[in-house]
Amino acid sequence: MVVEVKMFGALRQFSENGVIVLELPDQSTVQQARDCLKDFLSSRFPGAAQIGLIDKSALANDRRVLKNEEVIGLQRNLALLPPVCGG
Amino acid sequence: MPMSDILHVSEHPIDLNAVHAALSDPRFGAQLVFAGIVRNVNDGRPVEAVSYESFVVLAEQTFSDLAREVREQVGGPLKVVLIHRTGRLSVGEISTIVGVAAPHRAECYSASRYLLEQLKVRVPVWKEEHYANGDGSWLAGTELVP
């Protein structure tokens, strides 16, 4: 399945137009999507320190932050959210 | 969401008159407005501006969640205004508004503090500081918890 992941903050620079398109196996979990993103970016930007932020980032849909063990299911649009610092 | 609440992320400057108007209510004797403002130094580095980015749809959903939570905590009538700016802001510009109004000050202070502290750790907003020497840096933050 194909999932589009919006990128934000310090991770946005690694995407084109703020989106990365992932090809994931059906029934992938959030953790698997995170691992896939990390592999994808590590291969294209070897040594980029900010890629380590992926481990500290949350995956979310439009309504909530997702748990690592959740199956992505039919969701095709996700967002990768680095640690937040509003205010 | 009660009609009186203002809960949004905006690229436009914040109108404080509109904030006070939204909070006004003849039943309420207390109104508290916190404004977060871009300051000119951080960790000893001169700051010229800050760029804010947000995942707007989830940020506004989280604002709505926070307003509901704080209303449950207060247990009485309460008006809430939560606004966060996006885009590049200069020193002195307002980045954030946390506004509350209630019959008495105690509810206002507790509600304001709760909303502000939760906003900082739960609302998907990121900021990049721009320094006087031309450098920029995304600030570290708090990991979001499901």
Coordinates of C-alpha atoms in Angstrom, one line a residue:
Chain A
M1 CA 0.0 0.0 0.0
V2 CA 1.1 3.6 -0.6
V3 CA 1.1 6.0 2.2
E4 CA 1.8 9.8 2.0
V5 CA 3.6 11.2 5.1
K6 CA 3.7 14.9 5.7
M7 CA 6.9 16.2 7.1
F8 CA 7.4 19.1 9.5
G9 CA 10.0 21.1 11.4
A10 CA 13.6 20.0 11.1
L11 CA 12.6 16.9 9.1
R12 CA 10.8 18.8 6.4
Q13 CA 14.0 19.6 4.6
F14 CA 14.4 15.9 3.7
S15 CA 11.2 15.9 1.6
E16 CA 10.0 17.4 -1.6
N17 CA 7.1 19.7 -1.0
G18 CA 6.8 18.4 2.6
V19 CA 5.7 14.9 1.7
I20 CA 7.4 11.5 1.5
V21 CA 5.6 8.7 -0.3
L22 CA 6.1 5.2 1.2
E23 CA 5.4 1.8 -0.2
L24 CA 4.5 -0.4 2.8
P25 CA 3.3 -4.0 3.2
D26 CA -0.4 -4.3 3.9
Q27 CA -1.2 -4.5 7.6
S28 CA 2.0 -2.5 8.5
T29 CA 2.1 -0.9 11.9
V30 CA 3.0 2.6 12.8
Q31 CA 6.4 1.4 14.1
Q32 CA 7.0 -0.3 10.7
A33 CA 6.2 2.9 8.9
R34 CA 8.6 4.8 11.1
D35 CA 11.3 2.2 10.4
C36 CA 10.6 2.4 6.7
L37 CA 10.9 6.2 6.8
K38 CA 14.2 6.0 8.7
D39 CA 15.6 3.5 6.2
F40 CA 14.4 5.6 3.3
L41 CA 15.9 8.8 4.5
S42 CA 19.1 7.3 5.8
S43 CA 19.8 5.8 2.4
R44 CA 19.3 9.2 0.7
F45 CA 20.9 11.4 3.3
P46 CA 23.6 9.3 4.9
G47 CA 25.1 10.9 8.0
A48 CA 22.3 13.5 8.4
A49 CA 22.1 14.0 12.1
Q50 CA 18.5 15.2 12.0
I51 CA 17.3 11.8 10.8
G52 CA 17.8 10.6 14.4
L53 CA 14.8 12.8 15.2
I54 CA 12.5 10.2 13.6
D55 CA 12.9 8.0 16.6
K56 CA 11.6 10.8 18.8
S57 CA 8.8 11.8 16.4
A58 CA 5.2 10.7 16.5
L59 CA 3.1 9.5 13.6
A60 CA -0.4 11.0 13.5
N61 CA -3.5 11.3 11.4
D62 CA -5.6 14.4 11.2
R63 CA -7.3 13.7 14.5
R64 CA -4.8 12.1 16.9
V65 CA -1.3 10.8 17.5
L66 CA -1.0 7.1 16.7
K67 CA 0.5 4.3 18.9
N68 CA 3.4 2.4 17.6
E69 CA 1.6 -0.9 17.7
E70 CA -1.4 0.3 15.7
V71 CA -2.0 -1.1 12.3
I72 CA -2.2 1.7 9.7
G73 CA -5.0 0.0 7.9
L74 CA -6.9 2.1 5.4
Q75 CA -5.2 5.4 6.4
R76 CA -3.3 6.8 3.4
N77 CA -2.3 10.2 4.8
L78 CA -0.1 10.4 7.9
A79 CA 2.1 13.1 9.4
L80 CA 5.5 12.7 11.1
L81 CA 5.6 15.1 14.0
P82 CA 9.0 15.9 15.6
P83 CA 9.0 17.0 19.3
V84 CA 6.8 20.1 19.6
C85 CA 7.7 23.5 20.9
G86 CA 4.9 25.9 20.5
G87 CA 4.3 29.0 22.5
Chain B
M1 CA -17.3 23.5 20.8
P2 CA -19.3 26.4 22.4
M3 CA -19.9 29.2 19.9
S4 CA -17.9 31.6 21.9
D5 CA -14.6 29.7 21.8
I6 CA -11.9 30.8 19.3
L7 CA -9.6 27.9 18.6
H8 CA -7.4 28.3 15.6
V9 CA -4.0 28.4 14.1
S10 CA -3.5 31.5 11.9
E11 CA -0.9 33.1 9.6
H12 CA -2.5 36.5 10.3
P13 CA -1.6 38.9 13.1
I14 CA -3.6 38.4 16.3
D15 CA -6.3 41.0 17.0
L16 CA -6.4 41.5 20.7
N17 CA -9.7 43.5 20.5
A18 CA -11.3 40.5 18.9
V19 CA -9.9 38.3 21.7
H20 CA -11.3 40.5 24.4
A21 CA -14.6 40.7 22.6
A22 CA -14.8 36.9 22.4
L23 CA -14.2 36.6 26.1
S24 CA -16.6 39.2 27.2
D25 CA -19.8 38.0 28.9
P26 CA -21.9 39.8 31.5
R27 CA -21.9 36.7 33.7
F28 CA -18.1 36.8 33.9
G29 CA -16.1 39.0 36.3
A30 CA -12.7 37.7 35.3
Q31 CA -10.9 37.6 32.0
L32 CA -7.3 36.5 31.7
V33 CA -5.3 36.8 28.5
F34 CA -1.7 35.4 28.2
A35 CA 0.3 36.5 25.2
G36 CA 3.4 34.7 24.1
I37 CA 5.8 37.1 22.4
V38 CA 8.9 36.6 20.3
R39 CA 11.8 37.8 22.3
N40 CA 15.2 39.0 21.1
V41 CA 17.5 36.5 22.7
N42 CA 17.5 32.8 23.4
D43 CA 20.3 30.9 25.2
G44 CA 22.5 33.9 24.9
R45 CA 22.0 34.2 21.1
P46 CA 20.5 37.4 19.6
V47 CA 17.3 36.5 17.8
E48 CA 15.9 38.5 14.9
A49 CA 12.8 36.5 14.2
V50 CA 11.1 33.1 14.7
S51 CA 9.3 31.0 12.0
Y52 CA 6.4 28.9 13.3
E53 CA 5.2 25.8 11.5
S54 CA 2.1 23.7 12.4
F55 CA 0.2 20.6 11.4
V56 CA -2.9 22.8 11.5
V57 CA -5.7 20.3 11.4
L58 CA -4.3 18.3 14.3
A59 CA -3.3 21.5 16.2
E60 CA -6.9 22.8 16.0
Q61 CA -8.3 19.4 17.0
T62 CA -5.9 19.5 20.0
F63 CA -7.1 23.0 20.9
S64 CA -10.6 21.7 20.9
D65 CA -9.6 18.7 23.1
L66 CA -7.9 21.1 25.5
A67 CA -10.9 23.4 25.7
R68 CA -13.2 20.5 26.5
E69 CA -10.8 19.2 29.1
V70 CA -10.4 22.5 30.9
R71 CA -14.2 23.0 30.9
E72 CA -14.6 19.7 32.5
Q73 CA -12.0 20.6 35.2
V74 CA -13.6 24.0 35.9
G75 CA -17.0 22.5 36.0
G76 CA -18.7 25.8 35.4
P77 CA -19.1 28.4 32.7
L78 CA -15.9 29.3 30.9
K79 CA -14.9 30.9 27.6
V80 CA -11.7 29.9 25.9
V81 CA -9.5 31.5 23.2
L82 CA -6.5 29.6 21.9
I83 CA -4.6 31.0 18.9
H84 CA -1.2 30.2 17.6
R85 CA 0.5 32.0 14.8
T86 CA 2.4 30.5 11.9
G87 CA 4.9 32.0 9.5
R88 CA 7.8 34.3 10.2
L89 CA 7.4 36.6 13.2
S90 CA 9.6 39.5 14.2
V91 CA 10.7 40.2 17.8
G92 CA 7.8 41.7 19.7
E93 CA 5.1 40.0 17.7
I94 CA 2.5 37.9 19.5
S95 CA 2.9 34.2 18.7
T96 CA 0.4 32.7 21.1
I97 CA -2.8 33.7 22.9
V98 CA -4.3 31.7 25.8
G99 CA -7.5 33.6 26.8
V100 CA -10.0 32.5 29.4
A101 CA -13.0 34.1 31.0
A102 CA -15.1 32.9 34.0
P103 CA -17.2 34.3 36.8
H104 CA -14.2 34.4 39.2
R105 CA -10.4 34.7 39.0
A106 CA -9.6 31.3 40.5
E107 CA -11.1 29.4 37.6
C108 CA -9.3 31.8 35.2
Y109 CA -5.9 31.3 36.6
S110 CA -6.1 27.5 36.9
A111 CA -7.6 27.2 33.4
S112 CA -5.1 29.5 31.8
R113 CA -2.1 27.7 33.4
Y114 CA -3.5 24.3 32.3
L115 CA -4.1 25.4 28.7
L116 CA -0.7 27.0 28.3
E117 CA 1.3 24.1 29.8
Q118 CA -0.7 21.6 27.7
L119 CA -0.4 23.7 24.6
K120 CA 3.4 23.6 24.8
V121 CA 3.6 19.8 25.0
R122 CA 0.7 18.6 23.0
V123 CA 0.0 21.0 20.1
P124 CA 1.9 20.2 16.9
V125 CA 3.8 23.5 16.4
W126 CA 7.6 23.9 15.7
K127 CA 9.7 27.0 15.7
E128 CA 12.9 27.9 13.9
E129 CA 14.8 30.8 15.3
H130 CA 16.6 33.2 13.0
Y131 CA 19.7 34.7 14.4
A132 CA 21.4 38.0 13.8
N133 CA 24.4 36.4 12.0
G134 CA 22.1 34.8 9.5
D135 CA 22.0 31.3 11.0
G136 CA 18.8 29.5 11.8
S137 CA 18.0 26.6 14.2
W138 CA 14.9 24.5 14.8
L139 CA 14.4 24.3 18.6
A140 CA 14.3 21.1 20.5
G141 CA 10.9 20.2 22.0
T142 CA 8.7 17.7 23.7
E143 CA 7.9 14.3 22.2
L144 CA 4.2 13.8 21.5
V145 CA 2.6 11.0 23.4
P146 CA -0.4 9.0 21.9

